[in-house]
């Protein structure tokens, strides 16, 4: 005896297929921070920092955000204390503790590596303007 699919099951499959296809590619897929644009031209993966790379100095500014499931990072001092406990002394440019928990600061390659491999860190990203892949600041015309 053949089992006949109900129309509701067919609709669920169609809707899920359309949703999954629409999620495959987005306008944001090609965006990379401008600070990493030169890496792309060299053929390196975006955001890839090589450990012990002498060209990476502390003047490269990064944004670091933390996971805070237990809501323990409630002040600037809490965020800075956690960051300092993970990677040593940091010269913070900006600290975030309302909503997003994290900071922006110049980091060495060693500090970036340490943050990227710590389970309390959500993400580490080079700070800077974001442009579509292959574009530069000069390729955008702004209306007055």
Tab-separated table of C-alpha atoms in Angstrom:
chain	number	residue	atom	x	y	z
A	1	UNK	CA	0.000	0.000	0.000
A	2	UNK	CA	1.389	3.362	-1.019
A	3	UNK	CA	1.568	6.121	1.527
A	4	UNK	CA	0.290	9.435	0.202
A	5	UNK	CA	1.869	12.621	1.477
A	6	UNK	CA	-0.423	15.179	2.966
A	7	UNK	CA	-0.444	18.587	1.306
A	8	UNK	CA	0.815	20.185	4.547
A	9	UNK	CA	3.935	18.019	4.464
A	10	UNK	CA	4.642	19.041	0.890
A	11	UNK	CA	4.249	22.723	1.774
A	12	UNK	CA	6.647	22.381	4.703
A	13	UNK	CA	9.275	20.850	2.410
A	14	UNK	CA	8.786	23.581	-0.220
A	15	UNK	CA	8.977	26.412	2.319
A	16	UNK	CA	12.075	24.961	3.994
A	17	UNK	CA	13.766	24.467	0.620
A	18	UNK	CA	13.133	28.077	-0.378
A	19	UNK	CA	14.400	29.267	3.005
A	20	UNK	CA	17.583	27.206	2.789
A	21	UNK	CA	18.322	28.352	-0.756
A	22	UNK	CA	17.835	31.992	0.260
A	23	UNK	CA	20.274	31.527	3.175
A	24	UNK	CA	23.054	30.135	0.988
A	25	UNK	CA	24.239	33.475	-0.339
A	26	UNK	CA	23.800	36.920	1.117
A	27	UNK	CA	24.993	40.424	0.312
A	28	UNK	CA	27.226	40.292	3.386
A	29	UNK	CA	29.241	37.267	2.202
A	30	UNK	CA	31.723	39.378	0.251
A	31	UNK	CA	32.319	42.011	2.935
A	32	UNK	CA	35.697	42.149	4.638
A	33	UNK	CA	37.258	44.783	6.892
A	34	UNK	CA	39.446	47.220	4.969
A	35	UNK	CA	42.322	46.321	7.292
A	36	UNK	CA	42.258	42.829	5.778
A	37	UNK	CA	41.930	43.914	2.135
A	38	UNK	CA	45.693	43.766	1.606
A	39	UNK	CA	45.694	40.180	2.957
A	40	UNK	CA	43.153	39.206	0.314
A	41	UNK	CA	45.302	40.672	-2.439
A	42	UNK	CA	48.224	38.567	-1.209
A	43	UNK	CA	46.067	35.434	-1.269
A	44	UNK	CA	45.850	34.947	2.495
A	45	UNK	CA	42.585	34.044	4.196
A	46	UNK	CA	40.750	37.061	5.663
A	47	UNK	CA	41.407	37.610	9.354
A	48	UNK	CA	44.261	35.110	9.458
A	49	UNK	CA	46.997	36.269	11.812
A	50	UNK	CA	50.186	34.288	11.850
A	51	UNK	CA	51.602	33.609	15.292
A	52	UNK	CA	55.012	35.226	15.837
A	53	UNK	CA	54.695	37.294	12.644
A	54	UNK	CA	57.074	40.241	13.193
A	55	UNK	CA	55.046	42.478	10.858
A	56	UNK	CA	52.101	42.407	13.300
A	57	UNK	CA	52.759	45.055	15.922
A	58	UNK	CA	50.701	46.433	18.771
A	59	UNK	CA	49.507	49.309	16.592
A	60	UNK	CA	47.021	46.998	14.792
A	61	UNK	CA	43.663	47.701	16.450
A	62	UNK	CA	41.276	44.797	17.020
A	63	UNK	CA	37.760	44.468	18.379
A	64	UNK	CA	37.299	41.625	20.860
A	65	UNK	CA	33.930	40.518	22.244
A	66	UNK	CA	33.239	38.067	25.050
A	67	UNK	CA	30.538	35.506	25.706
A	68	UNK	CA	28.645	36.594	28.834
A	69	UNK	CA	25.919	33.997	29.395
A	70	UNK	CA	25.982	34.523	33.174
A	71	UNK	CA	25.828	38.338	32.881
A	72	UNK	CA	28.984	38.893	34.932
A	73	UNK	CA	30.549	41.658	32.808
A	74	UNK	CA	28.552	44.627	34.095
A	75	UNK	CA	31.128	47.413	34.037
A	76	UNK	CA	34.130	48.718	32.178
A	77	UNK	CA	36.372	47.400	34.976
A	78	UNK	CA	34.909	43.864	34.662
A	79	UNK	CA	35.578	43.729	30.903
A	80	UNK	CA	39.082	45.155	31.259
A	81	UNK	CA	39.948	42.785	34.125
A	82	UNK	CA	38.869	39.764	32.068
A	83	UNK	CA	40.834	40.962	29.023
A	84	UNK	CA	43.969	41.619	31.092
A	85	UNK	CA	43.674	38.190	32.760
A	86	UNK	CA	43.599	36.502	29.332
A	87	UNK	CA	46.354	38.342	27.437
A	88	UNK	CA	48.227	40.594	29.840
A	89	UNK	CA	48.279	44.405	29.939
A	90	UNK	CA	46.254	46.087	27.199
A	91	UNK	CA	46.004	49.767	26.208
A	92	UNK	CA	42.201	49.964	25.774
A	93	UNK	CA	40.837	52.474	23.264
A	94	UNK	CA	37.164	51.644	23.863
A	95	UNK	CA	35.390	49.304	26.278
A	96	UNK	CA	31.863	47.957	25.796
A	97	UNK	CA	29.811	46.456	28.625
A	98	UNK	CA	26.202	47.398	27.841
A	99	UNK	CA	24.740	44.930	25.350
A	100	UNK	CA	27.958	43.809	23.659
A	101	UNK	CA	30.721	42.915	26.112
A	102	UNK	CA	34.187	43.631	24.772
A	103	UNK	CA	36.757	46.216	23.788
A	104	UNK	CA	38.800	47.789	21.003
A	105	UNK	CA	42.546	48.058	21.479
A	106	UNK	CA	45.894	47.734	19.711
A	107	UNK	CA	47.024	44.120	20.125
A	108	UNK	CA	50.167	42.199	19.296
A	109	UNK	CA	50.009	39.035	17.192
A	110	UNK	CA	50.584	36.997	20.334
A	111	UNK	CA	47.647	38.657	22.115
A	112	UNK	CA	45.385	38.141	19.069
A	113	UNK	CA	46.346	34.467	19.008
A	114	UNK	CA	45.657	34.149	22.755
A	115	UNK	CA	42.226	35.772	22.467
A	116	UNK	CA	41.238	33.712	19.418
A	117	UNK	CA	41.983	30.490	21.288
A	118	UNK	CA	40.198	31.364	24.543
A	119	UNK	CA	36.733	29.828	25.052
A	120	UNK	CA	35.403	32.998	26.729
A	121	UNK	CA	35.996	35.061	23.570
A	122	UNK	CA	33.168	35.300	21.038
A	123	UNK	CA	35.201	36.861	18.220
A	124	UNK	CA	38.344	38.847	17.400
A	125	UNK	CA	38.201	41.110	14.355
A	126	UNK	CA	40.512	43.745	12.888
A	127	UNK	CA	39.052	47.214	13.422
A	128	UNK	CA	38.433	49.421	10.424
A	129	UNK	CA	35.901	50.353	7.775
A	130	UNK	CA	34.129	47.556	5.927
A	131	UNK	CA	33.852	47.501	2.124
A	132	UNK	CA	32.598	44.880	-0.325
A	133	UNK	CA	35.362	42.463	-1.377
A	134	UNK	CA	37.547	44.017	-4.047
A	135	UNK	CA	36.321	47.562	-3.346
A	136	UNK	CA	38.218	50.419	-1.738
A	137	UNK	CA	37.219	53.644	-0.076
A	138	UNK	CA	37.888	55.558	-3.286
A	139	UNK	CA	35.510	53.363	-5.297
A	140	UNK	CA	32.481	54.738	-3.427
A	141	UNK	CA	30.887	58.023	-4.466
A	142	UNK	CA	29.007	59.783	-1.678
A	143	UNK	CA	26.193	62.215	-2.411
A	144	UNK	CA	26.488	65.658	-0.847
